[in-house]
Tab-separated table of C-alpha atoms in Angstrom:
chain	number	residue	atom	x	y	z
B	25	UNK	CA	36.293	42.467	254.040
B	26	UNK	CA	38.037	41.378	257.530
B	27	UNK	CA	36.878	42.692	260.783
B	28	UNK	CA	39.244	42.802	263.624
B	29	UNK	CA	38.939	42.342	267.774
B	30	UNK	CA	41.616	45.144	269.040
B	31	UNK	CA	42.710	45.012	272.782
B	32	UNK	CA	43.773	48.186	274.537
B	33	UNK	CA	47.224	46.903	276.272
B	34	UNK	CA	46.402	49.711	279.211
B	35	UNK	CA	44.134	47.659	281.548
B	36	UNK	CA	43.593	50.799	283.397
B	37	UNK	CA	42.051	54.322	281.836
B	38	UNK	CA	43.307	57.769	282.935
B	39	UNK	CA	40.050	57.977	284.369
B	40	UNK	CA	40.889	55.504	286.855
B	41	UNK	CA	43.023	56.677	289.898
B	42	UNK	CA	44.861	53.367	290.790
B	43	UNK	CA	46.392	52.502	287.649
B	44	UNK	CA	48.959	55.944	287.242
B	45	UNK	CA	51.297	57.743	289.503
B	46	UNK	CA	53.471	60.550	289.835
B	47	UNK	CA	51.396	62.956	288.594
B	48	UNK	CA	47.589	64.485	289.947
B	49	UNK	CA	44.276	62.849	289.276
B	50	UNK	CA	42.112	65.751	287.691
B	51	UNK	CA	38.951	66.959	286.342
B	52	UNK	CA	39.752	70.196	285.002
B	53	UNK	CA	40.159	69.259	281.366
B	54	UNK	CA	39.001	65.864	281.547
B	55	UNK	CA	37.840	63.816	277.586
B	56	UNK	CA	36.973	60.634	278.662
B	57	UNK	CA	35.423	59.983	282.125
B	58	UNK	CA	34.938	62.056	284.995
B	59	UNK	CA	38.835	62.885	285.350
B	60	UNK	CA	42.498	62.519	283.492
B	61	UNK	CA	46.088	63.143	285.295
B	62	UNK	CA	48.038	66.418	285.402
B	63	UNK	CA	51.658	66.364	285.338
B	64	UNK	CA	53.386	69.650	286.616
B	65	UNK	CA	56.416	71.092	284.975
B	66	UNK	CA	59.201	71.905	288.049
B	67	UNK	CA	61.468	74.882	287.342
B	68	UNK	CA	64.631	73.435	286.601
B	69	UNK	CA	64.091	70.155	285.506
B	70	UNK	CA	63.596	69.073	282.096
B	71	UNK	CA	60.325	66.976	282.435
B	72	UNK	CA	58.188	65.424	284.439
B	73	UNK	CA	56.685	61.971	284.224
B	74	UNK	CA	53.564	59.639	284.352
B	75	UNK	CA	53.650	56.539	284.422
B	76	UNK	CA	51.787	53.477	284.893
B	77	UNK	CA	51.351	50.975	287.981
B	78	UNK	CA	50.842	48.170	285.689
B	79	UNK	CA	53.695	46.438	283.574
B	80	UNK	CA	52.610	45.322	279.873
B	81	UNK	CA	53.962	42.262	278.432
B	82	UNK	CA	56.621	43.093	275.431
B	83	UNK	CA	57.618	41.043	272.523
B	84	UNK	CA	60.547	42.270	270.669
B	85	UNK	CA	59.188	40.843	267.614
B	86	UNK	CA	56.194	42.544	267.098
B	87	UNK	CA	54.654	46.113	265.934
B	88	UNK	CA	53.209	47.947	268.595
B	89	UNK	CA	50.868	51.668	268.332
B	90	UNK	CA	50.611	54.212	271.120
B	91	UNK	CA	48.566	56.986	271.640
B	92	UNK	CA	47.892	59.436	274.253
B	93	UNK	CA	45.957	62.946	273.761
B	94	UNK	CA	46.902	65.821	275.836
B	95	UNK	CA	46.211	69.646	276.696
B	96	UNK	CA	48.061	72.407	277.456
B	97	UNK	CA	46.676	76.165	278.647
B	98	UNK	CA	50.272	77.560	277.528
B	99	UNK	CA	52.458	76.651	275.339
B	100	UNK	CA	55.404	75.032	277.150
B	101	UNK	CA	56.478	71.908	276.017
B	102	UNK	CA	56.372	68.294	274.206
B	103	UNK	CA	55.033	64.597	275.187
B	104	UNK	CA	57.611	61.430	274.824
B	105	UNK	CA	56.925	58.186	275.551
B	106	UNK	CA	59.326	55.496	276.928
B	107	UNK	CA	58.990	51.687	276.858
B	108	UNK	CA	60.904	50.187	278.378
B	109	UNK	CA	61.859	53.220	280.466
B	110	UNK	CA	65.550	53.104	278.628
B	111	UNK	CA	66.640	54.208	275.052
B	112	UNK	CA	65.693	54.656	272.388
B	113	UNK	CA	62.303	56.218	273.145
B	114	UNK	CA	59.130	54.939	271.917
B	115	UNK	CA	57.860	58.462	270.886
B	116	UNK	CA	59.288	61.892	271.151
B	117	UNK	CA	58.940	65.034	270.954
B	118	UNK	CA	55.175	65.251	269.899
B	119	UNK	CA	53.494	69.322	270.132
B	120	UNK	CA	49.909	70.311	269.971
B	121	UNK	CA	47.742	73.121	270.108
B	122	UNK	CA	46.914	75.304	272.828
B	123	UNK	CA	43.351	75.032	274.469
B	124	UNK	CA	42.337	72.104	272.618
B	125	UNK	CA	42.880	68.263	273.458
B	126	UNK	CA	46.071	66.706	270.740
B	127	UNK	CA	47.428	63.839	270.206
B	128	UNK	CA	50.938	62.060	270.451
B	129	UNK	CA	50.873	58.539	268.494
B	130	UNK	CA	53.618	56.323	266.914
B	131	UNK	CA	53.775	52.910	265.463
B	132	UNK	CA	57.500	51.363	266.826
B	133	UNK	CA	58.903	48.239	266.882
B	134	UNK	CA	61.340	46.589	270.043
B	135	UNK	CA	63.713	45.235	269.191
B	136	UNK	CA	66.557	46.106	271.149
B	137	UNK	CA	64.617	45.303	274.147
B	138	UNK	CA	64.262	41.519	275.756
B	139	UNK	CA	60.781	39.984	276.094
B	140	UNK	CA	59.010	40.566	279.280
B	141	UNK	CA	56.893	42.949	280.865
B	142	UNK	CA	57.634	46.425	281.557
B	143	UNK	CA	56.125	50.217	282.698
B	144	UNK	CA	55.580	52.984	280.604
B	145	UNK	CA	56.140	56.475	280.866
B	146	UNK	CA	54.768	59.532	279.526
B	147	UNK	CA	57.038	62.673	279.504
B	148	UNK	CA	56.505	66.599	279.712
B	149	UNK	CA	58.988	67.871	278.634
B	150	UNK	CA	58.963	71.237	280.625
B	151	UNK	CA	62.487	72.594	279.651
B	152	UNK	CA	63.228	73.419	282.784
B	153	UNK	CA	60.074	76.091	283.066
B	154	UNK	CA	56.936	75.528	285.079
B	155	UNK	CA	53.948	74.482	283.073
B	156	UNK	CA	50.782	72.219	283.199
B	157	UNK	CA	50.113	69.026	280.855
B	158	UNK	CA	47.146	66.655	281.153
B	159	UNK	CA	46.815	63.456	279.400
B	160	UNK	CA	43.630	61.060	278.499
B	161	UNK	CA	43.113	58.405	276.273
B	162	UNK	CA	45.822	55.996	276.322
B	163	UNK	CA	45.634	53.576	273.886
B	164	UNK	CA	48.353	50.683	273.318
B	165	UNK	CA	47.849	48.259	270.439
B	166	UNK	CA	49.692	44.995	269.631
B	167	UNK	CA	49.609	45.363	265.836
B	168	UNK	CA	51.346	42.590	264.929
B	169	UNK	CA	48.923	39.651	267.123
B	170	UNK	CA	45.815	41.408	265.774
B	171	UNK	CA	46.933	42.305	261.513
B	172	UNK	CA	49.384	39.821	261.353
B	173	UNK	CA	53.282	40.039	260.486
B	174	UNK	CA	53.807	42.325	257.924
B	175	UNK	CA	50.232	43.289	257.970
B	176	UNK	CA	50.664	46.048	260.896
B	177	UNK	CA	48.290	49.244	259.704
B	178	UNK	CA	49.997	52.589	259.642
B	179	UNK	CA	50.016	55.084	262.523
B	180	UNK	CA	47.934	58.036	260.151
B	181	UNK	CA	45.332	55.026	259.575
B	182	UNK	CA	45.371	53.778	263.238
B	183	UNK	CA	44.644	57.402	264.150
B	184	UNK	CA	41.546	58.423	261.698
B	185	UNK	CA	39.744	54.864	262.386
B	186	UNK	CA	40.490	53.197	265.983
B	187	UNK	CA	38.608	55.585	268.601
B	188	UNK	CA	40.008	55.508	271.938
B	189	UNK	CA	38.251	52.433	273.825
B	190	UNK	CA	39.027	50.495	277.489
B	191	UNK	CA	39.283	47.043	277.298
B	192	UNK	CA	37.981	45.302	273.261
B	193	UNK	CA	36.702	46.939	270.376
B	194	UNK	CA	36.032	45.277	267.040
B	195	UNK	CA	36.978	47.431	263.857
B	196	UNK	CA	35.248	46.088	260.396
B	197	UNK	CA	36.018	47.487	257.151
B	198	UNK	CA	33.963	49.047	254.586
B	199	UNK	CA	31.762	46.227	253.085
B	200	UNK	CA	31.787	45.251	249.693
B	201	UNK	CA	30.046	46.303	246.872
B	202	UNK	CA	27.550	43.901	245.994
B	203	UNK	CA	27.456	41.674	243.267
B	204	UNK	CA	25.025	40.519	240.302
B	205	UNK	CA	22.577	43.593	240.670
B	206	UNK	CA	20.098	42.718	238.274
B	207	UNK	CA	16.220	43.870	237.231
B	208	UNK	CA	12.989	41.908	236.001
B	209	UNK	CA	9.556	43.037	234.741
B	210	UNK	CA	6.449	42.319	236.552
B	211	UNK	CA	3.013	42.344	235.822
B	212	UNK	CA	1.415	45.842	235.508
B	213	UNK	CA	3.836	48.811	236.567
B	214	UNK	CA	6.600	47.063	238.318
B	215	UNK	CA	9.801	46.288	238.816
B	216	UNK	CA	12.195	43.449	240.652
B	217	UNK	CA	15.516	43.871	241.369
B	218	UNK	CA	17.850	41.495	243.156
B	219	UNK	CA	21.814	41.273	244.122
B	220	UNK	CA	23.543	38.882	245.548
B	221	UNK	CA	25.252	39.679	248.850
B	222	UNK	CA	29.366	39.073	249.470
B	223	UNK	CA	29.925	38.780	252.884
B	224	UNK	CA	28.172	38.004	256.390
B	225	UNK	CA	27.157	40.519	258.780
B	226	UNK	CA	25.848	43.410	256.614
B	227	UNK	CA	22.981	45.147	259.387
B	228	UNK	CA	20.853	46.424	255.772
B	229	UNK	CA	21.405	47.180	252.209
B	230	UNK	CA	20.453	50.176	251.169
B	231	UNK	CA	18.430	51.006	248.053
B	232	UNK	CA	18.442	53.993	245.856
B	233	UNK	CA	16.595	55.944	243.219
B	234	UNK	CA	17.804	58.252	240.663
B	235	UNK	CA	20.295	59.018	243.993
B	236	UNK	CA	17.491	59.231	246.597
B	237	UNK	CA	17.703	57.037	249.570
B	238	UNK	CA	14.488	54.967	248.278
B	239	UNK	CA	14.284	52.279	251.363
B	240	UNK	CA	16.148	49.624	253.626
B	241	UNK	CA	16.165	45.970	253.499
B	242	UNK	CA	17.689	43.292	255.784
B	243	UNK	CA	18.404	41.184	252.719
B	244	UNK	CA	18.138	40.521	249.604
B	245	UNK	CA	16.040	38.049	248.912
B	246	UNK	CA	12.946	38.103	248.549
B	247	UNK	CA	12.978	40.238	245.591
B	248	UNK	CA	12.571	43.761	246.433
B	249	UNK	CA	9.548	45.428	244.219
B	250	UNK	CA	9.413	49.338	243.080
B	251	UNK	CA	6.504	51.176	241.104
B	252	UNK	CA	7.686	52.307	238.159
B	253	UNK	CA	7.066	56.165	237.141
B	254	UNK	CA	4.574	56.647	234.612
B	255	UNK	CA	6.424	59.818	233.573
B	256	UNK	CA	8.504	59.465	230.146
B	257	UNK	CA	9.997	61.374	227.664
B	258	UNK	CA	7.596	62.508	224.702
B	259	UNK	CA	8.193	63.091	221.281
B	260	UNK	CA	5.659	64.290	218.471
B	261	UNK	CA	4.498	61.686	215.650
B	262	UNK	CA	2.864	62.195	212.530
B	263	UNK	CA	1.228	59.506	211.239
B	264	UNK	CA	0.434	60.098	207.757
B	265	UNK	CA	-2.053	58.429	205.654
B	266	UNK	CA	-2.444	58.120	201.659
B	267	UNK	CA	-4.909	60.151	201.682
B	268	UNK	CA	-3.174	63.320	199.932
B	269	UNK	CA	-1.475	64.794	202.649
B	270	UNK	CA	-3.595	64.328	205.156
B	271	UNK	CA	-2.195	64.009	208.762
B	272	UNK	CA	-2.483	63.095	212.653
B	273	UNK	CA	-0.186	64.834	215.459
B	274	UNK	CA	0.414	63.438	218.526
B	275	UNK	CA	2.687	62.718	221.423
B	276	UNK	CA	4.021	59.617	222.143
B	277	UNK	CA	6.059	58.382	225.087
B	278	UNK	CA	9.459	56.548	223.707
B	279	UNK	CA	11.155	56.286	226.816
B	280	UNK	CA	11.153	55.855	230.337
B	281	UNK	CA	14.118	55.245	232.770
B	282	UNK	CA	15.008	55.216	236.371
B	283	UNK	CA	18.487	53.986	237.381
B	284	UNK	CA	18.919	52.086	241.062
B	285	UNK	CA	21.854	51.449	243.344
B	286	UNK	CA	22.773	49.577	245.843
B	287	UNK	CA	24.581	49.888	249.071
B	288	UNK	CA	25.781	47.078	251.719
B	289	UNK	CA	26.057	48.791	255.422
B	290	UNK	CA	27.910	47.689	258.401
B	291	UNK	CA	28.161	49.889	261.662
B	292	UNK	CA	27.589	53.033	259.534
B	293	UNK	CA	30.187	52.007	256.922
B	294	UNK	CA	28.496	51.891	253.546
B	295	UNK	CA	30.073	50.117	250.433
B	296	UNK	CA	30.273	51.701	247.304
B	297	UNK	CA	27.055	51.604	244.995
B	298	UNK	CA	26.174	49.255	242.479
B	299	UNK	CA	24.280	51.049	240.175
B	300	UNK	CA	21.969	49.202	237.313
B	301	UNK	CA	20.169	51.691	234.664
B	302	UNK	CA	16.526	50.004	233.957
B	303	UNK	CA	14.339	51.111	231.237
B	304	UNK	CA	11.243	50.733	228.944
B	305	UNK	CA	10.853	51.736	224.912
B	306	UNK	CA	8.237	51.921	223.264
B	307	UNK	CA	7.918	51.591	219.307
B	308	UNK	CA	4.703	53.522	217.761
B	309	UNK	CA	3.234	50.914	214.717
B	310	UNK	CA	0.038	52.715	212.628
B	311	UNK	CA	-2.897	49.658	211.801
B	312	UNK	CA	-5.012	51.618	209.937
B	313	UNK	CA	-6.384	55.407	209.089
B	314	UNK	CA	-9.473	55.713	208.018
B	315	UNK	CA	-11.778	58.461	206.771
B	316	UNK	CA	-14.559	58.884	208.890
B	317	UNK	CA	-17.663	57.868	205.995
B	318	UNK	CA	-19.350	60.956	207.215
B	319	UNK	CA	-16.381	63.437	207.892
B	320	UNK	CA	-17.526	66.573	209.535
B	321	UNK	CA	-15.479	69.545	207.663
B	322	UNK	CA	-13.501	72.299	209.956
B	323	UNK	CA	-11.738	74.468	207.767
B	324	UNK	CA	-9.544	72.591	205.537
B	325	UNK	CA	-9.115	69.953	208.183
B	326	UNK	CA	-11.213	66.888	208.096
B	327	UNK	CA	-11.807	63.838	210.838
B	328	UNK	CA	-9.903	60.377	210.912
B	329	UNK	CA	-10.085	57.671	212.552
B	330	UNK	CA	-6.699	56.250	213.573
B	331	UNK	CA	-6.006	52.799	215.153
B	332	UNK	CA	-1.991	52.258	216.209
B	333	UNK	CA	-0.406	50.104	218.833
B	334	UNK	CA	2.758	50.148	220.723
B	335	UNK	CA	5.806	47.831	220.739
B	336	UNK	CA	6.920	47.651	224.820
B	337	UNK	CA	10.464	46.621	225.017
B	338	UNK	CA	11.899	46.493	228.854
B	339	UNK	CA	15.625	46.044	229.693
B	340	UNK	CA	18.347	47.221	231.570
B	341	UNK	CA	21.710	48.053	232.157
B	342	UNK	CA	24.593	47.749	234.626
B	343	UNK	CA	26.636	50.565	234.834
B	344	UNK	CA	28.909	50.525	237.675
């Protein structure tokens, strides 16, 4: 999947003291930084404004996202935002909670606008009544020159998966599964699996078994090697011999199993799992039963001797 360089459009935080005005410089309910800007409600007026010192280039032909986050002690009003400073507004009429940090986002388009470089504003909208708003984390976002033309993420996925960030930040997506999982016997008790990986800059696949993280590798090649359990599933045989109704009991292991899966992660994103089932059966076969020539009587019960081997068959399967 595609990773993508974002640039926040504000060259200046709200932390930063020279790049806003018309409003205080605070650090009363500051989120990012040591400090964020206050704008005061005046009795009377509808709103109050901040805005910035710096103009941001506009073209009318692309998508652009804003967000700002604000808090309120009271309830006592609503954020716009304008830009240009002129009609229709970018943004309006946005409400949050009170005594907790919200956010005011859109995704808008231009168009009625000429290219070139203009302010923006942030309103609190007082209603004429006194009142307190502070706003951090502005965050502007030129969908259309990072996505592409009809490309331009929504604003409900630009707000769960851009964080607020000064300056660039690079966004990847969820990596792909990974391909061609696949298992091979070794000698003794052990097992190789391999995959084959589907895109560059994966920081470690992750390997699991029976759903337990298992370990980390940084690729996948060389092989990767796991002990396989000695536990199995039993089952009783009777191995009867032609000698009347003579008979041996035991238990005999007829299957073993352990299924793996495999993750590709990328800045703590982790694909989904490809998941292979590998397992071992084993088919009982009787050689020979013989009476022992000087059988030792217990009971009605007397001693054999019993030779059988086992048929090993390994395989595996991929199941998702």
């Amino acid at each position: 999947m595609a990773s993508y360089k974002l640039r926040n459009l504000f060259p200046r935080s709200l932390n930063d003291q020279s790049g806003w005005s018309n409003a205080t410089f605070s650090t009363e309910h500051s989120k990012y930084g040591n400090g964020c800007f206050l704008v005061r409600g005046i009795s009377g007026l509808p709103e109050a404004f901040l805005y910035t010192n710096d103009t941001i280039y506009l073209n009318n032909s692309h998508k652009y996202y804003v967000r700002v986050e604000f808090y309120q002690e009271e309830t006592s009003g609503s954020v716009d935002v304008y830009w240009p400073e002129a009609e229709p507004s970018f943004l309006v009429g946005a409400t949050g909670e009170v005594g907790n940090w919200s956010v005011a986002s859109s995704v808008n388009s231009r168009t009625r606008f000429s290219n070139g470089s203009y302010k923006l504003r942030f309103d609190f909208n007082n209603s004429g009544f006194t009142g307190k708003m502070w706003f951090d984390g502005a965050l502007m976002l030129d969908l259309t020159e990072t996505f592409g033309a009809g490309k331009e993420p929504t604003k409900e996925w630009l707000d769960k998966n851009i964080p607020w960030f000064l300056g660039e930040y690079t966004y990847y997506d969820t990596p792909e599964k990974v391909l061609n999982l696949n298992s091979e016997k070794e000698e003794g008790n052990r097992i190789k699996i391999s995959w084959t990986k589907t895109e560059d800059n994966i920081d470690f696949y992750r390997i699991y078994k029976d759903n337990v993280i298992f370990g980390e590798v940084l690729d996948p090649l060389p092989l990767f090697e796991f002990p396989f359990s000695n536990e199995s599933l039993t089952s009783p045989m009777l191995l009867f011999s032609d000698l009347n109704d003579m008979f041996f009991e035991t238990d005999i292991p007829i299957r073993t199993e352990i299924y793996f899966s495999v993750t590709a992660v990328r800045k703590n994103k982790e694909s989904p799992k490809s998941t292979i089932k590998v397992y071992f059966d084993r088919y009982p076969r009787i050689d020979s039963i013989v009476l022992d020539p000087n059988p030792v009587e217990r009971g009605n019960i007397f001693s054999v001797n019993v030779k059988a081997s086992f048929f090993e068959d390994f395989s595996s399967e991929l199941i998702e």
